[in-house]
Coordinates of C-alpha atoms in Angstrom, one line a residue:
X103 CA 28.4 60.5 188.2
X104 CA 27.9 57.7 185.7
X105 CA 29.7 54.4 185.9
X106 CA 31.7 55.2 182.8
X107 CA 33.0 58.4 184.3
X108 CA 33.9 56.6 187.5
X109 CA 35.8 54.0 185.5
X110 CA 37.5 56.7 183.5
X111 CA 38.6 58.6 186.7
X112 CA 39.8 55.3 188.2
X113 CA 41.9 54.5 185.1
X114 CA 43.3 58.0 185.1
X115 CA 44.2 57.7 188.8
X116 CA 45.9 54.4 188.1
X117 CA 48.0 55.9 185.3
X118 CA 49.0 58.8 187.5
X119 CA 50.0 56.4 190.3
X120 CA 51.9 54.2 187.9
X121 CA 53.7 57.2 186.5
X122 CA 54.6 58.4 190.0
X123 CA 56.0 55.0 190.7
X124 CA 58.0 54.9 187.6
X125 CA 59.4 58.4 188.2
X126 CA 60.1 57.6 191.8
X127 CA 61.9 54.4 190.7
X128 CA 64.0 56.4 188.2
X129 CA 64.8 58.9 190.9
X130 CA 65.9 56.3 193.3
X131 CA 68.0 54.4 190.7
X132 CA 69.8 57.6 189.8
X133 CA 70.7 58.7 193.3
X134 CA 74.4 59.3 193.8
X135 CA 76.4 56.5 195.4
X136 CA 77.8 58.9 197.9
X137 CA 81.3 58.7 199.3
X138 CA 81.6 59.4 203.0
X139 CA 84.0 62.3 202.2
X140 CA 81.8 63.7 199.3
X141 CA 81.0 66.9 201.2
X142 CA 84.1 67.1 203.2
X143 CA 87.2 69.1 202.4
X144 CA 90.3 67.1 203.0
X145 CA 93.4 68.9 204.2
X146 CA 95.5 69.9 201.2
X147 CA 98.6 67.9 200.6
X148 CA 101.9 69.7 200.4
X149 CA 105.5 69.0 199.6
X150 CA 106.5 65.5 198.7
X151 CA 103.0 64.1 199.5
X152 CA 101.5 66.4 196.8
X153 CA 104.3 65.6 194.4
X154 CA 103.8 61.8 194.9
X155 CA 100.0 62.2 194.5
X156 CA 100.5 64.1 191.2
X157 CA 102.9 61.5 189.9
X158 CA 100.5 58.7 190.8
X159 CA 97.7 60.7 189.1
X160 CA 99.7 61.0 185.9
X161 CA 100.2 57.2 186.0
X162 CA 96.6 56.5 186.6
X163 CA 95.4 58.8 183.8
X164 CA 97.7 56.9 181.5
X165 CA 96.2 53.6 182.7
X166 CA 92.8 55.0 181.9
X167 CA 93.9 56.2 178.4
X168 CA 92.3 59.5 179.1
X169 CA 94.4 61.4 176.7
X170 CA 93.2 59.4 173.7
X171 CA 89.7 60.9 173.9
X172 CA 90.5 64.2 175.5
X173 CA 93.2 65.4 173.1
X174 CA 92.7 66.3 169.5
X175 CA 95.5 64.9 167.4
X176 CA 98.2 67.5 167.3
X177 CA 96.5 69.7 169.8
X178 CA 97.2 70.6 173.5
X179 CA 97.1 67.6 175.8
X180 CA 93.7 67.1 177.6
X181 CA 92.2 70.3 176.1
X182 CA 89.3 68.2 174.7
X183 CA 87.6 68.7 171.3
X184 CA 88.1 65.2 169.9
X185 CA 85.0 63.9 168.2
X186 CA 83.7 60.6 169.5
X187 CA 81.4 59.3 166.8
X188 CA 78.7 56.9 168.0
X189 CA 75.7 55.3 166.3
X190 CA 73.6 58.0 167.9
X191 CA 75.6 61.0 166.8
X192 CA 78.8 62.8 167.7
X193 CA 80.0 63.7 171.2
X194 CA 83.0 66.0 171.7
X195 CA 85.3 65.2 174.6
X196 CA 85.5 68.1 177.1
X197 CA 88.5 70.2 178.2
X198 CA 90.2 68.6 181.3
X199 CA 92.8 71.3 181.8
X200 CA 92.6 73.6 184.8
X201 CA 91.3 76.5 182.8
X202 CA 88.6 78.1 185.0
X203 CA 86.4 79.2 182.1
X204 CA 86.5 76.2 179.7
X205 CA 88.2 73.4 181.7
X206 CA 87.8 72.0 185.2
X207 CA 89.8 74.7 187.0
X208 CA 86.7 75.6 189.0
X209 CA 86.0 72.0 189.9
X210 CA 86.8 70.4 193.3
X211 CA 88.0 66.9 194.0
X212 CA 84.4 66.1 195.0
X213 CA 83.1 67.3 191.6
X214 CA 85.7 65.1 189.8
X215 CA 84.8 62.1 191.9
X216 CA 81.2 62.6 191.2
X217 CA 81.9 62.6 187.4
X218 CA 83.9 59.4 187.6
X219 CA 81.8 57.6 190.2
X220 CA 78.3 58.7 189.4
X221 CA 78.5 60.0 185.9
X222 CA 77.3 63.5 186.7
X223 CA 78.9 66.8 185.9
X224 CA 79.7 69.6 188.4
X225 CA 76.2 71.1 187.8
X226 CA 74.5 67.8 188.4
X227 CA 73.7 67.2 184.7
X228 CA 74.0 63.6 183.5
X229 CA 77.0 62.7 181.4
X230 CA 76.6 60.7 178.2
X231 CA 78.0 57.2 178.6
X232 CA 80.5 57.8 175.7
X233 CA 82.5 58.8 178.8
X234 CA 82.9 55.3 180.4
X235 CA 81.7 56.1 183.9
X236 CA 80.1 52.7 183.9
X237 CA 83.7 51.4 184.3
X238 CA 85.3 54.4 186.1
X239 CA 82.7 54.0 188.9
X240 CA 84.9 51.2 190.2
X241 CA 87.9 53.5 190.7
X242 CA 88.7 54.2 194.3
X243 CA 88.4 57.6 195.8
X244 CA 92.1 57.8 196.5
X245 CA 92.9 57.1 192.9
X246 CA 90.3 59.6 191.7
X247 CA 91.8 62.3 193.9
X248 CA 95.2 61.5 192.5
X249 CA 94.0 61.8 188.9
X250 CA 92.3 65.2 189.8
X251 CA 95.5 66.5 191.4
X252 CA 97.5 65.6 188.3
X253 CA 94.9 67.3 185.9
X254 CA 95.0 70.4 188.1
X255 CA 98.8 70.5 187.7
X256 CA 99.0 70.5 183.9
X257 CA 99.0 73.7 181.8
X258 CA 95.6 75.4 181.6
X259 CA 94.3 75.7 178.0
X260 CA 91.5 78.0 177.1
X261 CA 89.5 76.0 174.6
X262 CA 85.7 76.0 174.6
X263 CA 83.8 72.8 174.6
X264 CA 81.6 71.8 171.8
X265 CA 78.0 70.7 172.3
X266 CA 77.0 67.1 171.4
X267 CA 75.5 66.6 168.0
X268 CA 73.1 63.8 168.6
X269 CA 70.0 62.7 166.5
X270 CA 66.5 62.9 168.0
X271 CA 65.5 61.6 170.4
X272 CA 69.0 60.9 171.8
X273 CA 69.7 64.6 172.0
X274 CA 67.2 64.7 174.9
X275 CA 69.4 64.3 178.0
X276 CA 66.5 63.5 180.2
X277 CA 66.3 60.1 178.6
X278 CA 69.6 59.3 180.3
X279 CA 67.6 58.8 183.5
X280 CA 66.0 55.7 182.0
X281 CA 69.2 54.5 180.4
X282 CA 71.1 54.7 183.7
X283 CA 68.2 52.9 185.5
X284 CA 68.7 50.0 183.0
X285 CA 72.5 49.9 182.6
X286 CA 74.3 51.7 185.4
X287 CA 74.9 51.0 189.1
X288 CA 77.6 53.0 190.8
X289 CA 80.0 51.2 193.1
X290 CA 83.8 51.1 193.8
X291 CA 85.5 47.8 193.0
X292 CA 85.2 45.3 195.8
X293 CA 88.1 42.8 196.1
X294 CA 87.3 39.1 195.8
X295 CA 88.4 37.5 199.1
X296 CA 89.0 34.1 197.5
X297 CA 91.5 35.6 195.0
X298 CA 95.0 36.8 195.3
X299 CA 96.1 40.4 195.7
X300 CA 97.6 40.2 192.2
X301 CA 94.3 38.9 190.7
X302 CA 92.3 41.6 192.4
X303 CA 94.7 44.3 191.1
X304 CA 94.3 43.0 187.6
X305 CA 90.5 42.9 187.9
X306 CA 90.5 46.4 189.3
X307 CA 92.5 47.7 186.3
X308 CA 90.6 45.7 183.6
X309 CA 87.1 46.4 185.0
X310 CA 87.8 50.0 186.0
X311 CA 90.4 52.3 184.6
X312 CA 91.2 50.0 181.6
X313 CA 87.5 50.0 180.7
X314 CA 88.2 47.0 178.5
X315 CA 84.5 46.0 178.4
X316 CA 83.7 49.3 176.6
X317 CA 85.0 47.7 173.4
X318 CA 85.3 44.0 174.1
X319 CA 81.6 43.5 175.1
X320 CA 78.5 43.5 172.8
X321 CA 76.1 46.4 173.0
X322 CA 72.3 46.4 172.4
X323 CA 70.4 48.9 170.3
X324 CA 70.4 51.5 173.2
X325 CA 74.2 51.2 173.7
X326 CA 73.9 49.2 176.9
X327 CA 76.5 46.5 177.6
X328 CA 75.6 42.9 177.7
X329 CA 76.9 42.2 181.2
X330 CA 76.1 38.5 180.9
X331 CA 78.6 38.4 178.0
X332 CA 81.1 40.9 179.5
X333 CA 84.4 40.8 177.6
X334 CA 82.8 38.3 175.2
X335 CA 83.6 40.3 172.1
X336 CA 81.9 43.3 170.5
X337 CA 81.6 45.0 167.1
X338 CA 82.6 48.6 167.2
X339 CA 80.0 49.9 164.6
X340 CA 81.4 53.3 163.5
X341 CA 85.0 52.1 163.5
X342 CA 83.9 48.9 161.8
X343 CA 86.3 46.8 163.9
X344 CA 85.6 43.7 166.0
X345 CA 87.1 43.7 169.5
X346 CA 87.5 40.0 170.0
X347 CA 86.3 37.9 172.9
X348 CA 88.7 37.7 175.8
X349 CA 86.7 34.8 177.2
X350 CA 86.1 32.5 174.3
X351 CA 89.1 30.4 173.2
X352 CA 87.5 30.1 169.8
X353 CA 88.4 33.8 169.4
X354 CA 91.3 35.3 171.4
X355 CA 90.4 33.9 174.8
X356 CA 93.6 33.7 176.8
X357 CA 93.0 30.5 178.7
X358 CA 95.9 28.6 177.1
X359 CA 98.2 31.6 176.6
X360 CA 101.4 31.8 178.7
X361 CA 101.3 34.8 181.1
X362 CA 104.5 36.2 179.5
X363 CA 102.9 36.2 176.1
X364 CA 99.9 38.1 177.3
X365 CA 102.2 40.6 179.0
X366 CA 104.2 41.0 175.9
X367 CA 101.1 41.7 173.8
X368 CA 99.7 44.3 176.2
X369 CA 103.0 46.0 176.8
X370 CA 104.7 45.9 173.4
X371 CA 101.9 45.2 170.9
X372 CA 103.6 41.9 169.7
X373 CA 103.9 38.5 171.1
X374 CA 104.8 34.9 169.9
X375 CA 101.0 34.4 169.5
X376 CA 99.8 37.5 167.8
X377 CA 100.1 41.3 167.3
X378 CA 97.7 44.1 167.9
X379 CA 96.3 46.3 165.1
X380 CA 93.5 48.8 164.7
X381 CA 92.1 50.5 167.8
X382 CA 94.0 48.3 170.2
X383 CA 97.3 49.5 168.7
X384 CA 96.4 53.0 169.9
X385 CA 95.6 51.7 173.4
X386 CA 98.9 49.9 173.7
X387 CA 100.8 52.9 172.3
X388 CA 99.2 55.6 174.4
X389 CA 98.4 53.7 177.6
X390 CA 99.4 50.1 178.3
X391 CA 103.1 50.3 177.3
X392 CA 103.6 52.9 180.2
X393 CA 102.1 50.6 182.9
X394 CA 104.4 49.0 185.4
X395 CA 105.3 45.4 184.7
X396 CA 103.6 44.2 187.9
X397 CA 100.3 45.9 186.8
X398 CA 100.4 44.4 183.3
X399 CA 101.2 41.0 184.8
X400 CA 98.2 41.4 187.2
X401 CA 95.9 42.2 184.2
X402 CA 97.3 39.1 182.4
X403 CA 96.7 36.9 185.5
X404 CA 93.1 38.2 185.7
X405 CA 92.3 37.9 182.0
X406 CA 93.7 34.3 181.9
X407 CA 91.2 33.2 184.5
X408 CA 88.0 34.6 182.9
X409 CA 85.2 32.1 182.5
X410 CA 85.3 30.2 179.2
X411 CA 82.0 29.4 177.5
X412 CA 81.6 25.8 176.6
X413 CA 79.7 26.2 173.3
X414 CA 81.4 27.2 170.1
X415 CA 79.6 30.2 168.5
X416 CA 77.3 29.4 165.7
X417 CA 79.2 29.4 162.4
X418 CA 78.3 31.7 159.6
X419 CA 76.9 30.1 156.4
X420 CA 79.3 29.4 153.6
X421 CA 78.6 31.6 150.7
X422 CA 80.0 29.2 148.1
X423 CA 78.6 25.9 146.9
X424 CA 80.8 22.9 147.6
X425 CA 82.0 22.7 144.0
X426 CA 83.1 26.4 144.2
X427 CA 85.1 26.1 147.4
X428 CA 88.1 24.6 145.6
X429 CA 88.1 27.4 143.1
X430 CA 88.0 30.1 145.9
X431 CA 90.9 28.4 147.8
X432 CA 92.9 28.0 144.6
X433 CA 92.6 31.7 143.8
X434 CA 93.4 32.5 147.4
X435 CA 96.5 30.4 147.3
X436 CA 97.7 32.3 144.2
X437 CA 97.0 35.7 145.7
X438 CA 98.8 34.6 148.9
X439 CA 101.9 33.4 146.9
X440 CA 102.0 36.6 144.9
X441 CA 101.6 39.0 147.8
X442 CA 102.0 37.4 151.2
X443 CA 104.5 34.5 151.2
X444 CA 107.6 36.7 151.3
X445 CA 106.7 37.9 154.8
X446 CA 104.4 35.2 156.3
X447 CA 106.2 32.3 154.6
X448 CA 104.8 29.3 152.8
X449 CA 104.1 27.7 156.2
X450 CA 102.1 30.6 157.5
X451 CA 104.4 30.8 160.6
X452 CA 105.6 34.3 159.8
X453 CA 108.8 35.7 161.4
X454 CA 108.4 37.3 164.8
X455 CA 108.4 40.1 165.8
X456 CA 108.1 41.6 162.4
X457 CA 105.6 39.3 160.8
X458 CA 103.0 37.7 163.0
X459 CA 102.0 34.0 162.4
X460 CA 98.9 33.2 160.5
X461 CA 99.0 29.5 161.3
X462 CA 97.0 28.9 164.5
X463 CA 96.2 32.6 164.9
X464 CA 92.7 32.8 166.4
X465 CA 92.4 36.4 165.4
X466 CA 92.3 35.1 161.9
X467 CA 89.9 32.2 162.4
X468 CA 87.3 33.7 164.8
X469 CA 83.8 33.7 163.4
X470 CA 83.9 37.4 162.5
X471 CA 86.4 37.9 159.6
X472 CA 86.0 41.7 159.5
X473 CA 89.5 42.5 161.1
X474 CA 91.3 40.2 158.6
X475 CA 89.4 41.7 155.7
X476 CA 90.3 45.2 156.8
X477 CA 94.0 44.5 157.5
X478 CA 94.4 43.0 154.0
X479 CA 92.7 46.0 152.4
X480 CA 94.1 48.8 154.5
X481 CA 97.2 47.4 156.1
X482 CA 98.1 46.5 159.6
X483 CA 100.3 48.6 161.8
X484 CA 101.5 47.5 165.2
X485 CA 102.2 50.3 167.7
X486 CA 105.5 51.9 168.3
X487 CA 106.5 50.9 171.8
X488 CA 109.6 50.9 174.0
X489 CA 109.6 47.1 173.6
X490 CA 109.1 47.2 169.9
X491 CA 110.5 50.6 168.8
X492 CA 110.7 49.8 165.1
X493 CA 107.5 47.9 164.3
X494 CA 106.9 46.5 160.8
X495 CA 103.7 47.4 159.0
X496 CA 101.7 45.5 156.5
X497 CA 101.0 47.4 153.3
X498 CA 97.4 47.9 152.1
X499 CA 96.2 45.9 149.1
X500 CA 92.8 47.5 148.5
X501 CA 94.1 49.3 145.4
X502 CA 95.7 46.1 144.0
X503 CA 93.1 43.4 144.7
X504 CA 89.5 43.0 143.7
X505 CA 86.8 42.1 146.2
X506 CA 86.9 38.5 145.0
X507 CA 90.7 38.3 145.4
X508 CA 90.6 39.8 148.9
X509 CA 87.8 37.3 149.8
X510 CA 89.7 34.4 148.4
X511 CA 93.0 35.2 150.1
X512 CA 91.3 35.7 153.5
X513 CA 89.3 32.5 153.0
X514 CA 92.6 30.7 152.1
X515 CA 94.4 32.0 155.2
X516 CA 91.4 31.0 157.4
X517 CA 91.5 27.4 156.0
X518 CA 95.3 26.6 155.7
X519 CA 98.0 25.2 158.0
X520 CA 95.4 23.6 160.2
X521 CA 93.2 26.7 160.4
X522 CA 89.5 26.1 160.0
X523 CA 86.9 28.8 159.5
X524 CA 84.0 29.9 157.2
X525 CA 84.7 31.4 153.8
X526 CA 84.5 35.1 153.2
X527 CA 82.3 36.4 150.3
X528 CA 83.1 39.3 148.0
X529 CA 80.1 41.2 149.4
X530 CA 81.6 41.0 152.9
X531 CA 84.7 42.7 151.4
X532 CA 82.8 45.3 149.5
X533 CA 81.0 46.3 152.7
X534 CA 84.2 47.7 154.1
X535 CA 85.9 48.9 150.9
X536 CA 84.6 52.5 151.3
X537 CA 85.3 52.6 155.0
X538 CA 89.1 53.1 155.5
X539 CA 90.9 52.1 158.6
X540 CA 90.5 54.4 161.6

């Protein structure tokens, strides 16, 4: 055998060994984080114990906002079919009713636990992370069992599931083994011994069932969360909405908020500091308003203690020359006087709870102006909640104002009454003109 052939065989053997190591690593990293009871059948609950478990499960599925994805608007609850549009294609939420043919009627509590905790379906296939098992893995086994008991108690609906419609290569489910190796580690939430019971309860809800990081954290090109910047804000690309940072006080960080104001915002959608619009309004309306006061307070306590970054995010470049800034702000002042002052007042202080303040509102002055642009163009609608049963809505102005006028009034609001932020350009506005509010 020639030296060249020996080297070629050696290189081939090295590649095979490297491939085996990689595959072995992927296999190990994708092993189930097994629960001690995973293959055991617990005695079935009966009577008031079962009733209590189902009631708790109903509460927990509300806390997880499961209905939002697993119910088509106007359709049967939890019967699935709602399209979840991602940058990689569309995934359809499955049927969670106890129908044996199309739902989870043939599942066991162990199967359901495996889905939440390990991101795997009953047949062992990997679930796409549009289902936030990266958060739900923190849910305790007892809570998972309660959720399953509730879902088994609701009316069965025969409604077939739709296959995902993902672009190549994302339609190849085997690639999820690599994705999970990079971005997923199963594990139930472990309480911090140095923190209070209330703080730990809030952390459990925020990190787990609440899956707040799914929106409020940045994602990379593969859809993996930036865990170093968890809850540091993230752009929701298809919805074209920015979920602001819950850590940076330059954005909506809650470090200097009163606990009661955070609770009011989460529970009712309005507070003396701000109001929720866009995707967060749906979360409050469908989920958070139904949580117990002590749970919402626990979430507020936890959120208020999140680490705050020291550095202010780099500012965007001004689009206007210095001699044009006055012209932009003058136009913005005129547009504000003609369209906004009746509700938000000359002082920008608004009139709570109907009209949120613009002065000192960090949701207005944070580096990304996309939310302010979209609210001006397509209106802002706080959720209807028990604590705010007749919310006021802001009308849309896209049909009345040009791109330059929207840019000017947003720039004016971001730089009046002590506010200070970069200007908005007409091109920034035009980018979202053809994308209506979700």
